[in-house]
PDB file of C-alpha atoms in Angstrom:
ATOM      1  CA  UNK A   1      40.148 -22.424  24.234  1.00 49.00           C
ATOM      2  CA  UNK A   2      36.514 -22.922  25.482  1.00 53.00           C
ATOM      3  CA  UNK A   3      36.381 -18.929  26.122  1.00 52.00           C
ATOM      4  CA  UNK A   4      37.458 -18.189  22.588  1.00 50.00           C
ATOM      5  CA  UNK A   5      35.021 -20.876  20.829  1.00 47.00           C
ATOM      6  CA  UNK A   6      31.863 -18.299  21.268  1.00 47.00           C
ATOM      7  CA  UNK A   7      33.695 -15.844  20.162  1.00 46.00           C
ATOM      8  CA  UNK A   8      34.747 -17.308  16.957  1.00 43.00           C
ATOM      9  CA  UNK A   9      30.857 -17.988  16.040  1.00 44.00           C
ATOM     10  CA  UNK A  10      30.412 -14.306  16.496  1.00 43.00           C
ATOM     11  CA  UNK A  11      32.657 -13.516  13.475  1.00 45.00           C
ATOM     12  CA  UNK A  12      30.089 -13.995  10.805  1.00 42.00           C
ATOM     13  CA  UNK A  13      27.922 -11.820  12.962  1.00 43.00           C
ATOM     14  CA  UNK A  14      30.422  -9.061  13.029  1.00 46.00           C
ATOM     15  CA  UNK A  15      31.724  -9.457   9.549  1.00 47.00           C
ATOM     16  CA  UNK A  16      27.965  -8.667   8.377  1.00 47.00           C
ATOM     17  CA  UNK A  17      27.980  -5.575  10.569  1.00 47.00           C
ATOM     18  CA  UNK A  18      31.158  -4.430   9.114  1.00 49.00           C
ATOM     19  CA  UNK A  19      30.667  -5.002   5.652  1.00 47.00           C
ATOM     20  CA  UNK A  20      27.727  -2.600   3.743  1.00 48.00           C
ATOM     21  CA  UNK A  21      24.645  -4.386   2.919  1.00 44.00           C
ATOM     22  CA  UNK A  22      24.275  -3.571  -0.640  1.00 41.00           C
ATOM     23  CA  UNK A  23      27.840  -4.612  -1.406  1.00 40.00           C
ATOM     24  CA  UNK A  24      26.899  -7.262  -3.617  1.00 44.00           C
ATOM     25  CA  UNK A  25      24.150  -7.233  -5.919  1.00 45.00           C
ATOM     26  CA  UNK A  26      22.515 -10.188  -7.908  1.00 49.00           C
ATOM     27  CA  UNK A  27      24.112  -9.442 -11.287  1.00 49.00           C
ATOM     28  CA  UNK A  28      27.494  -9.392  -9.380  1.00 49.00           C
ATOM     29  CA  UNK A  29      27.065 -13.105  -8.349  1.00 48.00           C
ATOM     30  CA  UNK A  30      28.398 -14.524 -11.416  1.00 52.00           C
ATOM     31  CA  UNK A  31      31.153 -12.153 -11.346  1.00 53.00           C
ATOM     32  CA  UNK A  32      33.676 -13.056  -8.727  1.00 51.00           C
ATOM     33  CA  UNK A  33      36.156 -10.262  -9.542  1.00 50.00           C
ATOM     34  CA  UNK A  34      33.700  -7.602  -9.243  1.00 52.00           C
ATOM     35  CA  UNK A  35      33.198  -8.311  -5.462  1.00 55.00           C
ATOM     36  CA  UNK A  36      34.870  -6.354  -3.139  1.00 53.00           C
ATOM     37  CA  UNK A  37      37.443  -8.535  -0.629  1.00 59.00           C
ATOM     38  CA  UNK A  38      36.082  -9.833   2.502  1.00 72.00           C
ATOM     39  CA  UNK A  39      37.068  -8.458   5.819  1.00 82.00           C
ATOM     40  CA  UNK A  40      36.252 -10.440   8.499  1.00 89.00           C
ATOM     41  CA  UNK A  41      36.022  -8.920  12.307  1.00 91.00           C
ATOM     42  CA  UNK A  42      36.006 -11.342  15.318  1.00 91.00           C
ATOM     43  CA  UNK A  43      34.637 -10.054  18.616  1.00 94.00           C
ATOM     44  CA  UNK A  44      37.907 -10.835  20.953  1.00 93.00           C
ATOM     45  CA  UNK A  45      38.515 -10.637  24.664  1.00 94.00           C
ATOM     46  CA  UNK A  46      41.892  -8.991  25.635  1.00 93.00           C
ATOM     47  CA  UNK A  47      43.283 -11.543  27.921  1.00 96.00           C
ATOM     48  CA  UNK A  48      46.151 -13.721  27.356  1.00 96.00           C
ATOM     49  CA  UNK A  49      44.226 -17.024  26.512  1.00 96.00           C
ATOM     50  CA  UNK A  50      42.394 -15.387  23.817  1.00 95.00           C
ATOM     51  CA  UNK A  51      45.457 -14.024  22.206  1.00 95.00           C
ATOM     52  CA  UNK A  52      47.116 -17.258  22.369  1.00 96.00           C
ATOM     53  CA  UNK A  53      44.138 -18.890  20.949  1.00 95.00           C
ATOM     54  CA  UNK A  54      43.564 -16.252  18.133  1.00 96.00           C
ATOM     55  CA  UNK A  55      47.564 -16.813  17.181  1.00 95.00           C
ATOM     56  CA  UNK A  56      47.181 -20.306  16.862  1.00 96.00           C
ATOM     57  CA  UNK A  57      43.948 -20.350  14.774  1.00 95.00           C
ATOM     58  CA  UNK A  58      45.182 -17.483  12.387  1.00 94.00           C
ATOM     59  CA  UNK A  59      48.901 -17.600  12.700  1.00 94.00           C
ATOM     60  CA  UNK A  60      49.357 -14.008  13.994  1.00 94.00           C
ATOM     61  CA  UNK A  61      48.394 -12.090  16.744  1.00 95.00           C
ATOM     62  CA  UNK A  62      45.204 -10.043  16.998  1.00 95.00           C
ATOM     63  CA  UNK A  63      45.133  -6.720  15.684  1.00 95.00           C
ATOM     64  CA  UNK A  64      42.346  -4.625  17.353  1.00 96.00           C
ATOM     65  CA  UNK A  65      39.873  -2.293  15.458  1.00 94.00           C
ATOM     66  CA  UNK A  66      38.007   0.294  16.951  1.00 94.00           C
ATOM     67  CA  UNK A  67      34.372   1.029  15.941  1.00 91.00           C
ATOM     68  CA  UNK A  68      35.791   4.309  14.143  1.00 92.00           C
ATOM     69  CA  UNK A  69      38.168   2.351  12.351  1.00 92.00           C
ATOM     70  CA  UNK A  70      35.705  -0.185  11.244  1.00 88.00           C
ATOM     71  CA  UNK A  71      33.385   2.434   9.998  1.00 87.00           C
ATOM     72  CA  UNK A  72      36.114   4.119   7.778  1.00 88.00           C
ATOM     73  CA  UNK A  73      36.775   0.839   5.813  1.00 87.00           C
ATOM     74  CA  UNK A  74      36.393   1.567   2.120  1.00 85.00           C
ATOM     75  CA  UNK A  75      35.627  -1.096  -0.582  1.00 84.00           C
ATOM     76  CA  UNK A  76      38.883   0.025  -2.288  1.00 87.00           C
ATOM     77  CA  UNK A  77      41.230  -0.543   0.919  1.00 87.00           C
ATOM     78  CA  UNK A  78      43.353  -3.405   0.611  1.00 88.00           C
ATOM     79  CA  UNK A  79      42.152  -6.891   2.053  1.00 87.00           C
ATOM     80  CA  UNK A  80      43.267  -8.084   5.340  1.00 87.00           C
ATOM     81  CA  UNK A  81      44.963 -11.415   5.407  1.00 88.00           C
ATOM     82  CA  UNK A  82      43.917 -12.171   8.949  1.00 91.00           C
ATOM     83  CA  UNK A  83      40.636 -11.155  10.838  1.00 93.00           C
ATOM     84  CA  UNK A  84      40.681  -8.212  12.840  1.00 94.00           C
ATOM     85  CA  UNK A  85      39.444  -8.212  16.555  1.00 96.00           C
ATOM     86  CA  UNK A  86      37.131  -5.866  18.092  1.00 96.00           C
ATOM     87  CA  UNK A  87      36.233  -5.760  21.879  1.00 95.00           C
ATOM     88  CA  UNK A  88      32.719  -6.173  22.760  1.00 95.00           C
ATOM     89  CA  UNK A  89      32.456  -2.364  24.009  1.00 95.00           C
ATOM     90  CA  UNK A  90      33.832  -1.260  20.782  1.00 94.00           C
ATOM     91  CA  UNK A  91      31.430  -3.463  18.882  1.00 93.00           C
ATOM     92  CA  UNK A  92      28.526  -1.721  20.764  1.00 94.00           C
ATOM     93  CA  UNK A  93      29.953   1.580  19.634  1.00 93.00           C
ATOM     94  CA  UNK A  94      29.941   0.144  16.271  1.00 91.00           C
ATOM     95  CA  UNK A  95      26.410  -1.020  16.263  1.00 90.00           C
ATOM     96  CA  UNK A  96      25.098   2.283  17.701  1.00 91.00           C
ATOM     97  CA  UNK A  97      26.827   4.233  15.047  1.00 87.00           C
ATOM     98  CA  UNK A  98      25.474   2.271  12.276  1.00 76.00           C
ATOM     99  CA  UNK A  99      22.195   2.217  13.710  1.00 80.00           C
ATOM    100  CA  UNK A 100      22.351   6.071  14.101  1.00 75.00           C
ATOM    101  CA  UNK A 101      23.527   6.373  10.445  1.00 64.00           C
ATOM    102  CA  UNK A 102      20.736   4.072   9.092  1.00 63.00           C
ATOM    103  CA  UNK A 103      18.185   6.177  11.042  1.00 63.00           C
ATOM    104  CA  UNK A 104      19.572   9.553   9.357  1.00 62.00           C
ATOM    105  CA  UNK A 105      19.381   7.833   5.794  1.00 57.00           C
TER     106      UNK A 105
END
């Protein structure tokens, strides 16, 4: 459980990396139906203890996504009922790809 606690703290960071920055404008704040559903991503380990802790915390076994899958998420895609997991290596790939994409724009 101790190894899982710091990883849960990274959930907000990873979710912020997954969701587009301009998703909600100031005019949308009073219209909750206009917002796209949140898609949380947690940086998880692949060991048995982390899997058990994730299942205990969220009620379902972890579903791992790759950087490519995270980059292909669209606002029109259905919301996730539980957070998705991403390994630290895949998160580094996602961060590098997102940085490259921002540099090109």
